[in-house]
mmCIF file of C-alpha atoms in Angstrom:
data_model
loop_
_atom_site.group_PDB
_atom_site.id
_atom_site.type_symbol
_atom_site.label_atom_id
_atom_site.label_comp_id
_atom_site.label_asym_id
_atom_site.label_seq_id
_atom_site.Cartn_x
_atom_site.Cartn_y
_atom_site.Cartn_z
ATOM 1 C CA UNK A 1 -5.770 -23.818 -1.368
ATOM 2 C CA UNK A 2 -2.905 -22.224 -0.157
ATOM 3 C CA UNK A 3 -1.378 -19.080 -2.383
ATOM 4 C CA UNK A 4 2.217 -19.082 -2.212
ATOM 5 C CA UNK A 5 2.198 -16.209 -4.458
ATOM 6 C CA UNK A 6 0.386 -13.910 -1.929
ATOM 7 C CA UNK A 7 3.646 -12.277 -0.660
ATOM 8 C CA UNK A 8 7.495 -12.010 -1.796
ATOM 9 C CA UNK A 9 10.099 -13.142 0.482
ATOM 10 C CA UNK A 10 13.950 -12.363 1.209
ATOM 11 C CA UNK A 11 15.832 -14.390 -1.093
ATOM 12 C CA UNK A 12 17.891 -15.236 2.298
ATOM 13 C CA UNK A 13 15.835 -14.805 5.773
ATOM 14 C CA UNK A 14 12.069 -14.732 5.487
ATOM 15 C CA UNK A 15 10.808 -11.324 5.423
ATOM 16 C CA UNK A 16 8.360 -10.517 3.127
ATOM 17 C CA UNK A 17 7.466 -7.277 1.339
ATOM 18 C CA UNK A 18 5.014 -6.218 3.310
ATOM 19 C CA UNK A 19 7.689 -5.056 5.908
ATOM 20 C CA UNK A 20 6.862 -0.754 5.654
ATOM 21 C CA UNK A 21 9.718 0.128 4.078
ATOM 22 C CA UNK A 22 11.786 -2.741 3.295
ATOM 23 C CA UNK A 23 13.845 -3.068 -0.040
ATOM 24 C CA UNK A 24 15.225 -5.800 -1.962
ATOM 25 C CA UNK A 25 18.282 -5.612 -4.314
ATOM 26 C CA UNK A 26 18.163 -7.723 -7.983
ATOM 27 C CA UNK A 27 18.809 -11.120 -6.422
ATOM 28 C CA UNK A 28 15.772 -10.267 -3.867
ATOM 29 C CA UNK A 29 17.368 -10.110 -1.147
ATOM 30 C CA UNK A 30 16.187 -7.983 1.533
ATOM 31 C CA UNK A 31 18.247 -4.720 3.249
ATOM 32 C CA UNK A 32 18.307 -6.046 6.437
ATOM 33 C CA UNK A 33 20.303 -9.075 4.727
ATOM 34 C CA UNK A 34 22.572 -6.435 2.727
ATOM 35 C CA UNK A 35 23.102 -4.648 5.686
ATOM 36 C CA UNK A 36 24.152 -7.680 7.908
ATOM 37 C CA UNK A 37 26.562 -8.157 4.924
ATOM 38 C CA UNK A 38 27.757 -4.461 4.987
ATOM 39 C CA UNK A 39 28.336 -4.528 8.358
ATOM 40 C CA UNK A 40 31.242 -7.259 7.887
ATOM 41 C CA UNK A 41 33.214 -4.854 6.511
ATOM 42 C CA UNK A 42 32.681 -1.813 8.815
ATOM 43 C CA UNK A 43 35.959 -0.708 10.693
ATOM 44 C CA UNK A 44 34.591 -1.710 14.395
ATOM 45 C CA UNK A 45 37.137 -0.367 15.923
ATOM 46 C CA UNK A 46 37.097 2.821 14.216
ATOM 47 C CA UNK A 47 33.549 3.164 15.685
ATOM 48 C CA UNK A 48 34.873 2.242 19.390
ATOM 49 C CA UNK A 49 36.981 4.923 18.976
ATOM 50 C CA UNK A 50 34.093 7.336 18.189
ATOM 51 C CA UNK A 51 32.617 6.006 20.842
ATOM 52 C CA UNK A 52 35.342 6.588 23.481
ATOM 53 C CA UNK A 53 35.396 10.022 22.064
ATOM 54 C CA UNK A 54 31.582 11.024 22.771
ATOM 55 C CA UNK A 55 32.393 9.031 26.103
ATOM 56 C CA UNK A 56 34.695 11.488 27.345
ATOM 57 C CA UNK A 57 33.262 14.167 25.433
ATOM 58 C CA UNK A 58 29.921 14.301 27.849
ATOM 59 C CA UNK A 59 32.413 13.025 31.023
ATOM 60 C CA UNK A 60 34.363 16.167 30.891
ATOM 61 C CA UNK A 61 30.524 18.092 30.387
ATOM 62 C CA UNK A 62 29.060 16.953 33.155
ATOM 63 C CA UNK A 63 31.356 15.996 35.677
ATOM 64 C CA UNK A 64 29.549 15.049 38.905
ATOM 65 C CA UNK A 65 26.626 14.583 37.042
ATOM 66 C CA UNK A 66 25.584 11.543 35.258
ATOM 67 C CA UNK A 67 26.912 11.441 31.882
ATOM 68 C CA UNK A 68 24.642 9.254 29.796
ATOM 69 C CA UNK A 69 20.738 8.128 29.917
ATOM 70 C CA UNK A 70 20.234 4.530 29.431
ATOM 71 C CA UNK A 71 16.624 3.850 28.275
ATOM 72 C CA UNK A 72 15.920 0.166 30.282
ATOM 73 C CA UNK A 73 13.468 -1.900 29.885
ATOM 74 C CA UNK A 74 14.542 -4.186 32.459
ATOM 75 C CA UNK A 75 15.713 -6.895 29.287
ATOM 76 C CA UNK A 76 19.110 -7.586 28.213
ATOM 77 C CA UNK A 77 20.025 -4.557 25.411
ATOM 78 C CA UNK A 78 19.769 -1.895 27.831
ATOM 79 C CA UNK A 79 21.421 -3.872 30.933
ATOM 80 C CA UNK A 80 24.417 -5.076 28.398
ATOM 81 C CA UNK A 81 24.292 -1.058 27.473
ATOM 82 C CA UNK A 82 24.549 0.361 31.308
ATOM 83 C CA UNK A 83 26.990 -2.701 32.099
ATOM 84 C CA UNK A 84 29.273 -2.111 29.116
ATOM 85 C CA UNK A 85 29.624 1.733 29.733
ATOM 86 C CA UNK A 86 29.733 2.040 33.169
ATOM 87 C CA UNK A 87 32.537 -1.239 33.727
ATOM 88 C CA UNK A 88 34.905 -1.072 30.221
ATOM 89 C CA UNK A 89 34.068 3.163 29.327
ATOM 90 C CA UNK A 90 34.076 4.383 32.958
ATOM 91 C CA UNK A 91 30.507 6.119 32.574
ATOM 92 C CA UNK A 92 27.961 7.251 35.152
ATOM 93 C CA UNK A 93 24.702 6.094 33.303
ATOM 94 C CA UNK A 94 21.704 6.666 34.787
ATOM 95 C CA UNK A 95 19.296 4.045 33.422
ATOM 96 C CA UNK A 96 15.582 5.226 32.734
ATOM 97 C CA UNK A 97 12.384 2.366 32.729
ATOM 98 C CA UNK A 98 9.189 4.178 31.074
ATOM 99 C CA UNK A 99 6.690 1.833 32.803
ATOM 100 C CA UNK A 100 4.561 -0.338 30.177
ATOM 101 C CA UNK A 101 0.899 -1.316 30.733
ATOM 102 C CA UNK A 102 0.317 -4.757 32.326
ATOM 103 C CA UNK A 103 3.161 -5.349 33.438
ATOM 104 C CA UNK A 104 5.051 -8.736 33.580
ATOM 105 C CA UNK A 105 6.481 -10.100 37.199
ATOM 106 C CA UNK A 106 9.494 -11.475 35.435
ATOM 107 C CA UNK A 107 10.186 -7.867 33.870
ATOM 108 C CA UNK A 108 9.553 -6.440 37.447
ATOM 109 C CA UNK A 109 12.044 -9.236 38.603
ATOM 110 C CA UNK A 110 15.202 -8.419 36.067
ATOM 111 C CA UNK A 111 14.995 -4.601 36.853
ATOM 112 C CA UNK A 112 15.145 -5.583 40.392
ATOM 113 C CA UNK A 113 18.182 -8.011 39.798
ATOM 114 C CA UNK A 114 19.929 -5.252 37.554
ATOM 115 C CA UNK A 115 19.603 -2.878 40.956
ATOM 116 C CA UNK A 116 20.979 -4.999 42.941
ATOM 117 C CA UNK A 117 24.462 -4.578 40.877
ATOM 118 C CA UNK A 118 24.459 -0.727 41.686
ATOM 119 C CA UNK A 119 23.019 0.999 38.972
ATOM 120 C CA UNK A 120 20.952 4.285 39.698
ATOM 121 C CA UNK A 121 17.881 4.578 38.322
ATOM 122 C CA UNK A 122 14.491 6.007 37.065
ATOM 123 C CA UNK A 123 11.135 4.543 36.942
ATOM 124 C CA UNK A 124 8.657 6.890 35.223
ATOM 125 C CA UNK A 125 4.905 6.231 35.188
ATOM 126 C CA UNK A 126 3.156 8.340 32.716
ATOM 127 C CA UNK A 127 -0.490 9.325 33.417
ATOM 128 C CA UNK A 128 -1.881 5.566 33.378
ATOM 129 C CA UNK A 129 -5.693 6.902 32.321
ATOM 130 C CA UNK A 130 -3.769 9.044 29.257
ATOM 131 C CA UNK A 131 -1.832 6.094 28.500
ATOM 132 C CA UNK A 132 -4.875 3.934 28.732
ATOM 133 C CA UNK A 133 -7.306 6.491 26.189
ATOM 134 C CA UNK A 134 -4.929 6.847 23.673
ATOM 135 C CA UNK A 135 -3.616 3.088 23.662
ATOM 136 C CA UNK A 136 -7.660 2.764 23.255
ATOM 137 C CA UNK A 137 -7.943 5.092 20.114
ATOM 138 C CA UNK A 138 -4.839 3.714 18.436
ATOM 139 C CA UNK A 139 -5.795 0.174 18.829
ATOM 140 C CA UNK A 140 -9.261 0.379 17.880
ATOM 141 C CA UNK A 141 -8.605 2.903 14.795
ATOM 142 C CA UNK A 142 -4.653 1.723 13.923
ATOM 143 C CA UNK A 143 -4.069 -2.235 15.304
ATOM 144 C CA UNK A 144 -1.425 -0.345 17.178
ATOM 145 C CA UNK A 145 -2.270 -1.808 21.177
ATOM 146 C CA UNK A 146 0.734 0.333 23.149
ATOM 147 C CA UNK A 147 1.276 3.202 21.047
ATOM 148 C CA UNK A 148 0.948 5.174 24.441
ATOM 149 C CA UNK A 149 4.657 3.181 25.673
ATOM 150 C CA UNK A 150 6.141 3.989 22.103
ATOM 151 C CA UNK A 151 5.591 7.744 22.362
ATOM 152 C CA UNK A 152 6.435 7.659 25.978
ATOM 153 C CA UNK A 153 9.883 5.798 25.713
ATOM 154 C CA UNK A 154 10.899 9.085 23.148
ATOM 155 C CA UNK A 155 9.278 12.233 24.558
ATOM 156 C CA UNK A 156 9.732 10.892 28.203
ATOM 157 C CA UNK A 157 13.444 9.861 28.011
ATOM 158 C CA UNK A 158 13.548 13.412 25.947
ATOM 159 C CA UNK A 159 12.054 15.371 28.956
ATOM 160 C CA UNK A 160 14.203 13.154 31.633
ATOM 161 C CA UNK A 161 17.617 14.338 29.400
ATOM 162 C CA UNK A 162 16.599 18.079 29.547
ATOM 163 C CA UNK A 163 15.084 18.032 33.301
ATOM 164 C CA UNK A 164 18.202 16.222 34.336
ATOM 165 C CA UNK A 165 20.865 18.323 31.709
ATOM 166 C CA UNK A 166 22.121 15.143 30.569
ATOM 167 C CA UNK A 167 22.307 15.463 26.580
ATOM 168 C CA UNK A 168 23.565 12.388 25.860
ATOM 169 C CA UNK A 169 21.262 9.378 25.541
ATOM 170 C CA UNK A 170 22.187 5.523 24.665
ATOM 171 C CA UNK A 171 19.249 3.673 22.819
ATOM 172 C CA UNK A 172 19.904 -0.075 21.415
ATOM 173 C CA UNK A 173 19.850 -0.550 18.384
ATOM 174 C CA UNK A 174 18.351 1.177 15.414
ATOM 175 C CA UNK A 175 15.560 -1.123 14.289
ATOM 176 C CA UNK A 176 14.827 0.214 11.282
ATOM 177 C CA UNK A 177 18.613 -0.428 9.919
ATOM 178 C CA UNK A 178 18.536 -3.525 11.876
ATOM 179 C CA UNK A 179 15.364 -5.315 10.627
ATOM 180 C CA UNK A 180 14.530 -4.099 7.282
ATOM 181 C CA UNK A 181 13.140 -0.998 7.406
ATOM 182 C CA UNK A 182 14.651 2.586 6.656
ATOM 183 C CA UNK A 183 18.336 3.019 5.981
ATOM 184 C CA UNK A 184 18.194 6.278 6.522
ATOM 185 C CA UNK A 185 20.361 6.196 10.058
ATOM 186 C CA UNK A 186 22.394 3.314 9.383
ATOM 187 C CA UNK A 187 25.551 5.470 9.213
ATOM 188 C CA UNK A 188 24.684 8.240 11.892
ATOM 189 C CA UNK A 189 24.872 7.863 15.142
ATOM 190 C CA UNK A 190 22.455 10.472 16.453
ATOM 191 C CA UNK A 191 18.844 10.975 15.089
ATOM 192 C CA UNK A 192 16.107 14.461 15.962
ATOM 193 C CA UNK A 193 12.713 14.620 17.190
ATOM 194 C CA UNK A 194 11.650 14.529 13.378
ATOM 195 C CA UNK A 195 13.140 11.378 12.961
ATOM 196 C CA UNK A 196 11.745 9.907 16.233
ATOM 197 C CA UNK A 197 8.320 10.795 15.148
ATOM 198 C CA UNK A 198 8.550 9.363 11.303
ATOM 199 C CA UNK A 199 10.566 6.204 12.051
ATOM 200 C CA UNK A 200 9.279 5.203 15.658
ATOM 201 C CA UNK A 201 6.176 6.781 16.164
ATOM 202 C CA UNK A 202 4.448 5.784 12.481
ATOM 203 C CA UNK A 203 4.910 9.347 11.933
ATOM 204 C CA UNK A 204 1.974 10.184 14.546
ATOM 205 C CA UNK A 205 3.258 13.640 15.958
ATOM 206 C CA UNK A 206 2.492 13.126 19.887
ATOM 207 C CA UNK A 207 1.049 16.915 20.156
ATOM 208 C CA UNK A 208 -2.121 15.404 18.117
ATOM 209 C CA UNK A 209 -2.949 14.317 21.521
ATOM 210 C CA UNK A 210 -3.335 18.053 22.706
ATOM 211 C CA UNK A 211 -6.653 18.294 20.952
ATOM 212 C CA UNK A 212 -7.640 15.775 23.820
ATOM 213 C CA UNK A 213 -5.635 16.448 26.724
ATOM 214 C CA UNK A 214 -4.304 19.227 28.524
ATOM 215 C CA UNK A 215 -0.569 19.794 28.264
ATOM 216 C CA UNK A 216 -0.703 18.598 32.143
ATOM 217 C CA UNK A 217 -2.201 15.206 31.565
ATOM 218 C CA UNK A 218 0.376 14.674 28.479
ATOM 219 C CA UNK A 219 3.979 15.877 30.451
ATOM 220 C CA UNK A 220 5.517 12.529 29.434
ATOM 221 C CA UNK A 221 3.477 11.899 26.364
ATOM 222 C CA UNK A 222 5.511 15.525 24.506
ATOM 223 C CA UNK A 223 8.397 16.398 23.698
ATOM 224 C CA UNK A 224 9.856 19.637 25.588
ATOM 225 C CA UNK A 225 9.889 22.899 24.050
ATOM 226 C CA UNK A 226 11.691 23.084 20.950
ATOM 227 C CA UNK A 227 13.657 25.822 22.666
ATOM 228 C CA UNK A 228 14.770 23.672 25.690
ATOM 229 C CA UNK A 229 15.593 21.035 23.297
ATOM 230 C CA UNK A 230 18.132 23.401 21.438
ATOM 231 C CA UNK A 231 19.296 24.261 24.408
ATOM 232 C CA UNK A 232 20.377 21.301 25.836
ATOM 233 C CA UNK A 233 21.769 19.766 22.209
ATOM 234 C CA UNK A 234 21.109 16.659 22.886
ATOM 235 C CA UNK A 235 23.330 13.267 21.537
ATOM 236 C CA UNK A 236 20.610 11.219 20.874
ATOM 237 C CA UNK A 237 22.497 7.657 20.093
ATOM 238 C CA UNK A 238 21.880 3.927 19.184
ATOM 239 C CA UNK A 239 24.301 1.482 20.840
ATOM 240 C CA UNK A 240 23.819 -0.431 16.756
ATOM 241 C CA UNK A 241 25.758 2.665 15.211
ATOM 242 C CA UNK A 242 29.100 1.402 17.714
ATOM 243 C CA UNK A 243 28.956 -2.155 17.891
ATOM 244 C CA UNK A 244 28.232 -4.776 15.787
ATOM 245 C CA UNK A 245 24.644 -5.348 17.541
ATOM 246 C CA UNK A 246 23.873 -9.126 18.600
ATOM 247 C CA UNK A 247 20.650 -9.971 20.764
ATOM 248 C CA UNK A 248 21.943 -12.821 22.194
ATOM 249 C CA UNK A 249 25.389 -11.667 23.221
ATOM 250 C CA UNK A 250 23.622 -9.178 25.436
ATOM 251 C CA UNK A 251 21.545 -12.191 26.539
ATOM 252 C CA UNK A 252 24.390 -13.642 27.648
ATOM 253 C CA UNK A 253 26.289 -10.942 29.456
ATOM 254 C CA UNK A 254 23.135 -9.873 31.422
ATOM 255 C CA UNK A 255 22.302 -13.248 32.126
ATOM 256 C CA UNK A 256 25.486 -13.991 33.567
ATOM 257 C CA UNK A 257 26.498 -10.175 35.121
ATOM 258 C CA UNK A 258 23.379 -8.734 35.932
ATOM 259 C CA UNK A 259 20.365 -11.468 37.194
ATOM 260 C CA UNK A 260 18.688 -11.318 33.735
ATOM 261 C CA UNK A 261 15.951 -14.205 33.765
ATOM 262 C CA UNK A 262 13.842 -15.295 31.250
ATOM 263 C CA UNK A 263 10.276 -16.287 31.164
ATOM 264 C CA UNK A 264 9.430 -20.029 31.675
ATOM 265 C CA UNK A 265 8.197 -20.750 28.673
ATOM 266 C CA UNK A 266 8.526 -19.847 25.401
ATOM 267 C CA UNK A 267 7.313 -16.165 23.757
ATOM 268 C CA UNK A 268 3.971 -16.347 22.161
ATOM 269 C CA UNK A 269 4.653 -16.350 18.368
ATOM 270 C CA UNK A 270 8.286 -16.887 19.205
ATOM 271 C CA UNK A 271 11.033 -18.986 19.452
ATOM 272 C CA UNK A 272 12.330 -18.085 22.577
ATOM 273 C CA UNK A 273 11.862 -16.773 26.388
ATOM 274 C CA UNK A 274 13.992 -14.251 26.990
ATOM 275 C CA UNK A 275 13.531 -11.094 24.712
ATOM 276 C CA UNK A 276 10.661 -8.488 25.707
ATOM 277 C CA UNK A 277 9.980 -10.325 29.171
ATOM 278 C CA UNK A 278 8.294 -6.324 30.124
ATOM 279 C CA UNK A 279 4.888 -6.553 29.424
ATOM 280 C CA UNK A 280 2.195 -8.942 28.083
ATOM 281 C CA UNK A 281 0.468 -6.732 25.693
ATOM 282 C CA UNK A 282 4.016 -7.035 23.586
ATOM 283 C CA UNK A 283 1.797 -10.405 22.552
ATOM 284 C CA UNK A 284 -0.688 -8.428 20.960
ATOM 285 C CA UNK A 285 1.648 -6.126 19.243
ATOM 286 C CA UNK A 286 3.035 -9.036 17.710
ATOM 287 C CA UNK A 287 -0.258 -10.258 16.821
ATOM 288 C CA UNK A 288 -1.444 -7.623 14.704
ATOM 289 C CA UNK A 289 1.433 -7.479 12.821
ATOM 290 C CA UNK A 290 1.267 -10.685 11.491
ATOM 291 C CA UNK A 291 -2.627 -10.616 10.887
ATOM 292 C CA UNK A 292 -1.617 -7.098 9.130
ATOM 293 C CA UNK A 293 1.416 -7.868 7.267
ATOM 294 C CA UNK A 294 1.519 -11.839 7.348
ATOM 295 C CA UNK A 295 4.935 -11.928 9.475
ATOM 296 C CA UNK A 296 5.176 -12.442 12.949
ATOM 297 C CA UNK A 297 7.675 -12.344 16.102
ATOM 298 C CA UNK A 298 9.044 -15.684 14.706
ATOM 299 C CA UNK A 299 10.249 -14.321 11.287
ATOM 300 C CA UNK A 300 11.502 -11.712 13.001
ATOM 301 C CA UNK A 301 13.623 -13.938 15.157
ATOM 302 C CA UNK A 302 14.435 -16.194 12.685
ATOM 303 C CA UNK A 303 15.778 -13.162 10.158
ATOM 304 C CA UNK A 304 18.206 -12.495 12.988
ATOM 305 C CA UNK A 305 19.599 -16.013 13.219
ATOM 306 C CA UNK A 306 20.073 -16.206 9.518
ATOM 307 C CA UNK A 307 21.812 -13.377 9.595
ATOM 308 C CA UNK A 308 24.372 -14.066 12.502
ATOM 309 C CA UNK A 309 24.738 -17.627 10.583
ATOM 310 C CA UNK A 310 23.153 -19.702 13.540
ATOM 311 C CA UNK A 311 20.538 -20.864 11.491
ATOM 312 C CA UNK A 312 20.059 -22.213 7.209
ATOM 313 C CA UNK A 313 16.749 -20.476 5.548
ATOM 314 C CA UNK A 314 15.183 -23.686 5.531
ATOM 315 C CA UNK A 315 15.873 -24.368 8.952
ATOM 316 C CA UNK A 316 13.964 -21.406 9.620
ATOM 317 C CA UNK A 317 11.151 -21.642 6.839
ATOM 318 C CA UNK A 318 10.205 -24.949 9.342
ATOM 319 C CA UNK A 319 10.061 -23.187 12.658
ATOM 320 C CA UNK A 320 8.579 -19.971 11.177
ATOM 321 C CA UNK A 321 5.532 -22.436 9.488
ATOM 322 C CA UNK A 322 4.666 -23.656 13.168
ATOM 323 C CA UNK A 323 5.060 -20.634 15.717
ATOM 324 C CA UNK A 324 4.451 -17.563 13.810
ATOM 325 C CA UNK A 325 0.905 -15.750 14.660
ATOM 326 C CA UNK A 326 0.102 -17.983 17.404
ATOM 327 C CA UNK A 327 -2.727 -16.230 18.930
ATOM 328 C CA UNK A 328 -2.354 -14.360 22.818
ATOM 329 C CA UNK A 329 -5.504 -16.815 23.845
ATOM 330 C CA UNK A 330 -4.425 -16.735 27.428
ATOM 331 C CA UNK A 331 -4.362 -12.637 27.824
ATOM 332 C CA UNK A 332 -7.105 -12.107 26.306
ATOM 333 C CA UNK A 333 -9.084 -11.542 29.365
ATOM 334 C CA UNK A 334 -6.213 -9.146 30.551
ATOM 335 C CA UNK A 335 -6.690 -6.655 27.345
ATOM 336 C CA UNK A 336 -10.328 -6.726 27.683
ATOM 337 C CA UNK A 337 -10.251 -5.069 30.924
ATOM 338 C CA UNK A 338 -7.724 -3.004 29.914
ATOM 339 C CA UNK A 339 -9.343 -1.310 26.981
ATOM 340 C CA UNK A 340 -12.521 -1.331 28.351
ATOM 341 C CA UNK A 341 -13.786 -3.488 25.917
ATOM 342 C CA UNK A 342 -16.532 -7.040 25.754
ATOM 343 C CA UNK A 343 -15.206 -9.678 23.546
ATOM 344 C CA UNK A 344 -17.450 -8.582 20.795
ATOM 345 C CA UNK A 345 -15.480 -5.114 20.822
ATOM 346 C CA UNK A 346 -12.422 -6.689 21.054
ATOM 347 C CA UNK A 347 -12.574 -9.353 18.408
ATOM 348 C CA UNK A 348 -14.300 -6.752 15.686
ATOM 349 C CA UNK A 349 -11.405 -4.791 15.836
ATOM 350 C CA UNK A 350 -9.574 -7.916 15.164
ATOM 351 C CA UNK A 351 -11.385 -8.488 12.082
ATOM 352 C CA UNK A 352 -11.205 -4.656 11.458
ATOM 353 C CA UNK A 353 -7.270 -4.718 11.009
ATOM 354 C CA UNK A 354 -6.787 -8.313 9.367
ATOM 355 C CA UNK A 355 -5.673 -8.255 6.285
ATOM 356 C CA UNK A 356 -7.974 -9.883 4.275
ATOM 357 C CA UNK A 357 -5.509 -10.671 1.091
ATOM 358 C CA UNK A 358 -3.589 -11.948 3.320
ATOM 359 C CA UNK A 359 -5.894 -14.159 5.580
ATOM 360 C CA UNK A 360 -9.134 -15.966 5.902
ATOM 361 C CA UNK A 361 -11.382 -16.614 9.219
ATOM 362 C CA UNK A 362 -11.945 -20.183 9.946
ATOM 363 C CA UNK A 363 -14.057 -21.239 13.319
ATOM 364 C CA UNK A 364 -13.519 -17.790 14.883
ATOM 365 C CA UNK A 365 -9.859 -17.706 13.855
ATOM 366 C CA UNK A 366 -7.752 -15.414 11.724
ATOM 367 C CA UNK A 367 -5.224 -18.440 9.254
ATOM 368 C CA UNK A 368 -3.289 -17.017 6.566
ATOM 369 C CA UNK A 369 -3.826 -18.113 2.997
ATOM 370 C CA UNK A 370 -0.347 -17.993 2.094
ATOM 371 C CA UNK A 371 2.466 -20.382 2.814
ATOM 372 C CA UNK A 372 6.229 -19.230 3.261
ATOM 373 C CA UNK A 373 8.489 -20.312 1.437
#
């Protein structure tokens, strides 16, 4: 029998409360609602303006030099980033890639399509055993598969700003404002390595690691020296603090500008093909969540669409009953090999990390004992 009273959801998308950190007001609905409302009344062009300002600010800094890091993934927020500063704010980005584990070819395609248009650019491949040992640890001992790639896309793009003396670094959008978490950023534009590691790294300080590897093995797993960092006083930004941030806007302009393509079917768990097209263990990712917190890549999507009005709640409340959780069957092979691990490993740390409030196993299968609504 399902239990509908199993979890709480937004009055108005469909997350529940067992988001980390999300808040509800009276009438229950959720902050990532109230802040899609807030934003309506933000003075955009105000924030432009602040934006021009830091523009020319790090322009005049670094002259020849380039003036901004893009962190790209090869999707569409960081080519609609690069396009958007370097051909309507006259900047000289150079755009960053932090290699993810098993890679996709249609990731490998876009950032090869987004060349083509003249960007300059980094790839950076951390240590691939590191990253392999610690993805390992965290997803046996956490349900966090690619914990390696989160640390990585901070304390590398960190090191790449102070090797390169380029303080001023363009992230998307600040998730946790975005999608229900912490509102702690929503009106700054800038955030500090404390804030990286408590909002974006589960508050897991990367020099843990340092108990296992040598500072050698780690370069683009830490953060540089507190003293370089000071130094270089670095502008760490999100694009979401400047712009009223829309996923499928930037779709559309790096679709159209910049070769974006999407994959040919449709996301696992999701309702489309074109969002996270770098890697396959993103499948997995998105797995555990739900079996942890009961909401998947769908209600994720779905929040979004509700909130930018292209979709009803109920509309929604359908599509998130019959894609949400679906299970990464067809990579399964892929993760095995690369954690190392037989099946047996791999689907007791499954059962390890499902929440069992939340979910029941039926045939081998994880199926939620709760309905949305």
């Amino acid at each position: 029998m399902k239990d509908k009273s199993k979890l709480v959801y937004c009055a108005r998308c469909l997350m529940p409360n067992t988001r980390p950190r999300i808040q509800y007001d009276a009438n229950g609905v959720c902050n990532a609602c109230l802040w899609a409302e807030e934003k309506k009344k933000i003075d955009w062009k105000h924030r432009w303006e602040e934006l021009e300002a830091v523009c020319e600010k790090h322009r005049a800094r670094n002259k020849n030099n380039f003036d901004v890091i893009v962190p790209y993934s090869g999707g569409k927020n960081g080519a609609y980033i690069a396009y958007t500063l370097k051909e309507k704010l006259g900047m000289h980005p150079l755009c960053v890639t932090i290699r993810p584990p098993m890679e996709d070819p249609i990731g490998i395609q876009n950032i090869k399509n987004f060349l083509e248009r003249g960007y300059d650019h980094l790839m950076i491949t951390p240590n691939r055993l590191v990253e392999r040992a610690i993805d390992r640890e965290n997803f046996v001992n956490k349900g966090i598969p690619m914990h390696a790639f989160m640390i990585a896309v901070q304390t590398a793009i960190m090191r790449t700003a102070v090797n390169y003396d380029i303080p001023f670094v363009m992230f998307a959008e600040e998730g946790e404002t975005e999608y229900g978490g912490s509102t702690k950023l929503k009106n700054r534009h800038t955030y500090d390595v404390e804030d990286g590691i408590n909002l974006y790294l589960s508050g897991v300080d990367p020099a843990k690691y340092l108990d296992s590897f040598s500072e050698k093995e780690l370069y683009w797993f830490q953060y540089p020296s507190p003293e370089r960092i000071s130094a270089l006083k670095p502008e760490i930004s999100h694009w979401s603090y400047f712009e009223d941030f829309v996923n499928y806007k930037h779709y559309l302009v790096a679709k159209e500008k910049l070769g974006l393509q999407e994959r040919l079917e449709r996301n696992i768990g999701a309702i489309e093909n074109f969002s996270a097209t770098d890697t396959d263990i993103i499948h997995l990712y998105f797995y555990l969540m739900y079996i942890k917190f009961g909401f998947g890549r769908t209600t994720s999507e779905i929040g979004n669409e509700i909130r930018r009005g292209a979709m009803t709640r109920k509309q929604g409340l359908n599509i998130v009953k019959k894609f949400d959780g679906e299970y990464p069957e067809k990579h399964i092979p892929s993760y095995l090999k690369y954690y190392d691990m037989s099946r047996e490993e791999f689907d007791s740390v499954i059962d390890k990390w499902a929440n069992k409030e939340l979910f029941e196993k039926v045939d081998g299968r994880w199926v939620p004992v709760f309905e949305p609504c």
